[in-house]
Coordinates of C-alpha atoms and ligand atoms in Angstrom, one line a residue:
M179 CA 49.9 4.3 26.1
K180 CA 48.0 2.0 28.6
K181 CA 45.2 4.2 29.1
I182 CA 44.6 4.7 25.4
F183 CA 44.9 0.8 24.9
G184 CA 42.5 0.5 27.7
L185 CA 40.1 2.4 26.1
A186 CA 40.5 1.0 22.6
T187 CA 39.9 -2.5 24.3
A188 CA 36.6 -1.2 26.1
G189 CA 35.6 0.4 22.8
V190 CA 35.9 -3.2 21.1
I191 CA 33.9 -4.9 23.8
L192 CA 31.3 -2.2 23.9
L193 CA 30.8 -2.5 19.9
T194 CA 30.6 -6.3 20.4
L195 CA 28.2 -6.3 23.2
A196 CA 26.3 -3.7 21.6
G197 CA 26.0 -6.2 18.5
C198 CA 24.8 -9.1 20.7
A199 CA 22.6 -7.1 22.8
S200 CA 20.4 -6.1 19.7
G201 CA 19.8 -10.0 18.8
G202 CA 23.3 -10.8 17.9
S203 CA 22.9 -9.2 14.7
G204 CA 20.6 -6.3 14.7
G205 CA 20.8 -3.5 12.1
G206 CA 21.6 -0.1 12.5
D207 CA 24.9 1.4 14.0
A208 CA 26.0 -1.7 15.7
G209 CA 25.3 -3.8 12.9
A210 CA 27.1 -1.6 10.6
A211 CA 30.1 -1.5 12.8
A212 CA 30.1 -5.1 13.0
G213 CA 30.2 -5.2 9.1
P214 CA 27.8 -6.9 6.8
K215 CA 26.2 -10.3 7.5
P216 CA 26.4 -13.1 5.0
T217 CA 22.9 -13.0 3.1
D218 CA 22.0 -16.5 4.2
E219 CA 22.3 -15.2 8.0
L220 CA 20.1 -12.3 7.5
V221 CA 16.7 -12.3 9.1
V222 CA 13.8 -10.0 8.2
G223 CA 10.5 -9.8 10.0
F224 CA 7.5 -8.8 7.8
A225 CA 4.3 -7.7 9.3
Q226 CA 1.5 -7.7 6.4
V227 CA -1.9 -5.9 6.9
G228 CA -3.7 -9.0 6.0
A229 CA -5.5 -10.7 2.8
E230 CA -8.2 -8.2 2.3
S231 CA -7.8 -7.6 -1.5
G232 CA -6.6 -9.2 -4.6
W233 CA -3.6 -6.5 -4.5
R234 CA -2.8 -7.8 -0.9
T235 CA -2.4 -11.3 -1.9
A236 CA -0.2 -10.4 -5.0
N237 CA 1.7 -8.0 -2.6
T238 CA 2.5 -10.8 -0.2
T239 CA 3.1 -13.4 -3.0
D240 CA 5.8 -10.9 -4.5
I241 CA 7.5 -10.3 -1.2
Q242 CA 7.7 -13.8 -0.4
N243 CA 9.0 -14.8 -3.7
S244 CA 11.5 -12.1 -3.7
F245 CA 13.2 -13.0 -0.3
K246 CA 13.2 -16.8 -1.2
D247 CA 14.9 -15.9 -4.7
A248 CA 17.7 -13.5 -2.6
G249 CA 18.3 -16.5 0.0
I250 CA 17.2 -14.3 2.8
E251 CA 15.1 -15.7 5.5
L252 CA 11.6 -13.8 6.0
K253 CA 9.5 -14.3 9.0
F254 CA 5.8 -13.4 8.0
S255 CA 2.8 -12.1 9.7
D256 CA -0.7 -11.6 8.5
A257 CA -2.7 -9.1 10.9
Q258 CA -6.2 -9.4 9.5
Q259 CA -6.4 -5.9 9.0
K260 CA -5.8 -5.2 12.8
Q261 CA -3.4 -2.8 14.0
E262 CA -3.1 -4.4 17.3
N263 CA -2.1 -7.7 15.7
Q264 CA 0.6 -5.9 13.5
I265 CA 2.0 -4.2 16.7
K266 CA 2.3 -7.6 18.3
A267 CA 4.1 -9.0 15.4
I268 CA 6.6 -6.1 15.3
R269 CA 7.2 -6.7 18.9
S270 CA 7.9 -10.2 18.5
Y271 CA 10.4 -9.6 15.7
I272 CA 12.0 -6.9 18.1
Q273 CA 12.2 -9.9 20.8
Q274 CA 13.6 -12.4 18.0
G275 CA 16.2 -9.7 17.3
V276 CA 15.8 -9.9 13.5
D277 CA 18.2 -7.8 11.1
V278 CA 15.4 -5.6 9.5
I279 CA 11.7 -5.0 10.2
A280 CA 9.4 -4.2 7.3
F281 CA 5.7 -3.7 7.5
S282 CA 2.7 -2.0 5.6
P283 CA 0.8 0.1 8.3
V284 CA -2.8 -1.0 8.1
V285 CA -3.7 2.7 9.3
E286 CA -1.4 6.1 9.7
T287 CA -1.8 6.7 13.4
G288 CA -0.6 4.9 16.5
W289 CA 2.9 3.8 15.6
D290 CA 5.5 5.7 17.5
A291 CA 5.7 3.5 20.7
V292 CA 6.3 0.4 18.8
L293 CA 8.6 2.2 16.3
N294 CA 10.7 3.6 19.4
E295 CA 10.9 0.1 20.6
A296 CA 12.4 -1.0 17.4
K297 CA 14.7 2.0 17.4
A298 CA 16.1 1.2 20.9
A299 CA 16.6 -2.2 20.0
N300 CA 18.9 -1.0 17.3
I301 CA 16.7 -2.6 14.6
P302 CA 16.1 -0.6 11.1
V303 CA 12.4 -0.6 10.2
V304 CA 11.2 -0.1 6.4
L305 CA 7.6 1.0 5.6
T306 CA 6.2 -0.6 2.5
D307 CA 3.0 0.3 0.6
R308 CA 1.3 2.4 3.1
A309 CA 2.7 5.5 5.5
V310 CA 2.8 6.3 9.1
D311 CA 1.8 9.8 10.4
S312 CA 5.0 9.8 12.7
Q313 CA 6.5 13.5 13.1
D314 CA 10.0 11.7 13.7
D315 CA 11.0 10.2 10.5
S316 CA 14.1 8.6 12.1
L317 CA 11.5 5.9 13.3
Y318 CA 11.8 4.2 9.7
V319 CA 14.9 4.0 7.2
S320 CA 12.9 4.3 4.0
F321 CA 9.2 4.3 2.8
L322 CA 8.7 2.3 -0.3
G323 CA 5.2 2.7 -2.2
S324 CA 2.8 4.7 -4.2
D325 CA 2.0 8.3 -4.4
F326 CA -1.7 7.8 -3.3
I327 CA -2.7 11.5 -3.9
E328 CA -1.2 11.3 -7.3
E329 CA -3.5 8.1 -8.0
G330 CA -6.5 9.9 -6.6
K331 CA -5.7 13.1 -9.0
K332 CA -5.4 10.5 -12.0
A333 CA -8.7 9.0 -11.3
G334 CA -10.5 12.7 -11.1
Q335 CA -8.8 13.8 -14.3
W336 CA -10.3 11.0 -16.0
V337 CA -13.8 11.9 -14.8
V338 CA -13.2 15.7 -15.6
D339 CA -12.1 14.8 -19.2
E340 CA -15.1 12.1 -19.4
Y341 CA -17.6 14.6 -18.7
A342 CA -16.1 17.7 -20.4
D343 CA -18.8 18.1 -22.7
S344 CA -21.5 18.0 -20.2
T345 CA -23.4 20.8 -18.5
D346 CA -25.7 18.5 -16.1
P347 CA -24.6 17.8 -12.8
V348 CA -22.6 14.5 -12.2
K349 CA -23.5 12.8 -9.2
I350 CA -20.7 10.4 -7.8
I351 CA -20.7 7.8 -5.2
Q352 CA -17.1 7.1 -3.5
L353 CA -16.3 3.7 -2.1
E354 CA -13.5 4.6 0.5
G355 CA -10.6 2.2 1.5
T356 CA -10.0 1.2 5.3
T357 CA -10.8 4.1 7.6
G358 CA -7.5 5.9 8.6
A359 CA -5.4 4.2 6.0
A360 CA -3.2 6.2 3.9
P361 CA -4.1 5.1 0.6
A362 CA -7.8 5.9 1.6
I363 CA -7.2 9.4 3.1
D364 CA -4.7 10.2 -0.1
R365 CA -7.0 8.8 -3.0
A366 CA -9.9 11.0 -1.5
E367 CA -7.6 14.2 -1.5
G368 CA -6.4 13.9 -4.8
F369 CA -9.6 13.1 -6.3
A370 CA -11.4 16.0 -4.5
D371 CA -8.6 18.3 -5.6
V372 CA -9.1 17.7 -9.4
I373 CA -12.9 17.3 -9.6
G374 CA -13.4 20.2 -7.0
A375 CA -12.3 22.6 -9.9
D376 CA -16.1 22.2 -11.6
D377 CA -19.2 22.3 -9.3
K378 CA -20.8 20.3 -11.9
F379 CA -19.3 17.4 -10.1
E380 CA -20.9 16.3 -6.6
I381 CA -19.9 13.5 -4.3
V382 CA -23.5 12.6 -3.0
A383 CA -22.2 10.0 -0.5
S384 CA -18.9 8.5 0.5
Q385 CA -18.6 5.4 2.6
T386 CA -15.9 2.8 3.5
G387 CA -16.1 -0.6 2.1
D388 CA -12.6 -1.5 3.9
F389 CA -11.0 -2.3 0.6
T390 CA -13.0 -5.8 0.2
R391 CA -15.2 -6.9 -2.6
A392 CA -18.1 -7.8 0.0
G393 CA -17.6 -4.3 1.6
G394 CA -18.0 -2.6 -1.8
K395 CA -21.0 -4.6 -2.7
Q396 CA -22.7 -3.9 0.5
V397 CA -22.1 -0.2 0.6
T398 CA -23.2 0.0 -2.9
E399 CA -26.4 -1.7 -2.4
A400 CA -27.3 0.6 0.2
L401 CA -26.1 3.8 -1.4
L402 CA -27.7 3.2 -4.9
K403 CA -30.9 2.9 -2.7
A404 CA -30.5 6.3 -1.6
N405 CA -29.2 7.6 -4.8
P406 CA -30.7 5.8 -7.6
D407 CA -29.7 8.6 -9.9
V408 CA -25.9 8.6 -9.4
D409 CA -23.8 8.7 -12.4
L410 CA -20.3 7.4 -11.5
I411 CA -18.7 5.3 -8.8
Y412 CA -15.3 6.0 -7.7
A413 CA -14.0 3.1 -5.7
H414 CA -10.5 3.5 -3.9
N415 CA -9.6 -0.2 -5.1
D416 CA -10.7 -2.9 -7.6
D417 CA -12.0 -5.2 -5.4
M418 CA -14.6 -2.7 -4.0
G419 CA -15.4 -1.7 -7.7
L420 CA -16.1 -5.4 -8.3
G421 CA -18.3 -5.4 -5.5
A422 CA -20.1 -2.4 -6.7
I423 CA -20.6 -4.1 -10.2
E424 CA -22.5 -7.1 -8.4
A425 CA -24.8 -4.5 -6.8
I426 CA -25.4 -2.4 -10.0
E427 CA -26.3 -5.6 -11.8
A428 CA -28.5 -7.0 -8.9
A429 CA -30.3 -3.4 -9.4
G430 CA -31.0 -4.3 -13.1
L431 CA -28.5 -1.6 -14.1
V432 CA -25.6 -2.0 -16.7
P433 CA -22.2 -1.4 -15.1
G434 CA -19.8 0.7 -17.2
E435 CA -23.1 2.3 -19.0
D436 CA -26.0 3.1 -16.6
I437 CA -23.4 3.7 -13.9
K438 CA -19.6 4.3 -15.0
I439 CA -16.9 3.1 -12.6
V440 CA -13.6 4.0 -11.8
T441 CA -10.9 2.2 -9.5
V442 CA -7.5 1.9 -8.5
D443 CA -5.0 -1.1 -8.4
A444 CA -5.2 -2.7 -11.9
V445 CA -5.3 -6.4 -10.4
K446 CA -6.4 -9.1 -12.8
D447 CA -10.1 -9.4 -11.9
G448 CA -10.3 -5.6 -12.4
M449 CA -8.5 -5.5 -15.5
Q450 CA -10.8 -8.2 -17.0
A451 CA -13.9 -6.2 -15.6
L452 CA -12.3 -3.2 -17.7
A453 CA -11.7 -5.1 -20.7
D454 CA -15.4 -6.4 -20.5
G455 CA -16.7 -2.6 -20.3
K456 CA -18.0 -3.0 -16.6
I457 CA -15.5 -0.8 -15.4
N458 CA -14.4 2.4 -17.4
F459 CA -10.9 3.3 -16.2
I460 CA -8.3 1.9 -13.6
V461 CA -5.3 3.5 -12.1
E462 CA -2.5 1.1 -11.5
C463 CA -1.1 0.7 -8.0
S464 CA 1.6 -1.9 -8.2
P465 CA 2.0 -4.5 -5.4
L466 CA 5.3 -5.7 -6.8
L467 CA 7.5 -4.2 -4.0
G468 CA 9.6 -7.3 -3.1
K469 CA 12.6 -6.9 -5.2
Q470 CA 12.9 -3.3 -4.1
L471 CA 12.5 -4.2 -0.5
V472 CA 15.1 -6.7 -1.0
D473 CA 17.4 -4.3 -2.4
I474 CA 16.8 -1.9 0.9
V475 CA 17.7 -4.6 3.3
N476 CA 21.0 -5.4 1.2
Q477 CA 21.9 -1.7 1.3
I478 CA 21.3 -1.7 5.1
N479 CA 23.2 -4.7 5.6
E480 CA 26.1 -3.1 3.7
G481 CA 25.8 -0.1 6.0
E482 CA 24.5 2.0 3.0
T483 CA 21.7 4.5 3.5
P484 CA 18.5 3.8 1.3
E485 CA 16.8 6.6 -0.1
K486 CA 14.2 7.9 2.5
R487 CA 11.0 7.9 -0.1
I488 CA 10.9 5.5 -3.0
I489 CA 7.9 6.0 -5.2
T490 CA 6.8 3.1 -7.0
E491 CA 6.3 3.6 -10.9
E492 CA 2.9 3.0 -12.2
T493 CA 0.1 3.9 -14.9
T494 CA -3.4 4.0 -16.0
F495 CA -5.6 1.8 -18.2
T496 CA -8.5 2.7 -20.4
Q497 CA -10.8 -0.3 -21.9
E498 CA -8.8 -0.7 -24.8
Q499 CA -5.5 -0.8 -23.0
A500 CA -6.7 -3.3 -20.6
V501 CA -7.5 -5.7 -23.7
E502 CA -4.0 -5.2 -24.8
A503 CA -2.3 -5.6 -21.2
L504 CA -4.4 -8.6 -19.9
P505 CA -2.1 -11.2 -21.4
D506 CA 0.9 -10.0 -19.9
R507 CA 0.0 -9.1 -16.4
Q508 CA 1.7 -10.7 -13.8
Y509 CA -1.1 -10.3 -11.1
Ligands
GZL788 C1 -2.4 0.4 -1.7 C2 -2.8 -0.6 -0.9 C3 -4.5 -1.0 -0.8 C4 -4.9 -1.3 -2.3 C5 -6.0 -2.1 -1.8 O1 -1.1 0.5 -1.9 O2 -2.4 -0.4 0.6 O3 -4.7 -2.0 0.0 O4 -5.2 -0.3 -3.1 C6 -5.2 -3.0 -0.5 O5 -6.3 -3.2 -2.8 O6 -6.1 -3.6 0.2

């Protein structure tokens, strides 16, 4: 009896110590064993990519507002699109012993080491928006974000439909997102899959504009000089598409007519350009992930297991649909 009691006592001490060792709260097994924390004692660390686009700004605002409304403390960092800054922020959250870490990986690769440090500290990690290429999916609890390949396919399908009756070659410039980022890789893949079915479509040039308006303008200016007879620009986000509009107009051409434009995101400035006829089609990519992220944090705190992959719902917009939708857009 004494032996069993002794073991039981040791067990309780170990569980308690484990709870303290991972920052006094820590998520994962120790957290669950200690039972859920009161919401106002939860602390979440969020490592954001940066503020490179209207989408990112809307994403940050929504996440911050969602955690404020939920009464959960959110520690927030802006990595200015640099992976080393995101890694530093994640390490800082580990040191602070937060209950959950969430982040949007600026690129897919190079995360295993820091994610293993979070795992060793018993702090659960949630991926939002973008994916990592880790082979070990135990390194994160859940991945909440869009299906970027599907977004690329939707953009490609609009192009196929738009030129269905044309037998002439269709020359395309692609403005890629940040090199190595999941949305850039996948939106290119989905688009190529669809237009590749007909060899009249040719991507004559493809270059990164880093998801920024300035990058989109600068790259389009250069590529238009080398490809003056291009028919369409496919931009991986609205901001680069808006930069392309500036470059097209500076070249004395009419965006949306002389050169058609297809983009992804559907932020307000993009939707306004769509309604004005300067963009021809937009595939929506919702930045409103805050409420779902709060739900995931609450599930972890309650010792529940969130879904491993949660795909955000989103649609597409034509010029006519943009006119209708603009008054009600949240971002
Ligand atoms: C997509 C997101 C992308 C947006 C860009 O989920 O990662 O990053 O499409 C943003 O506007 O910069």
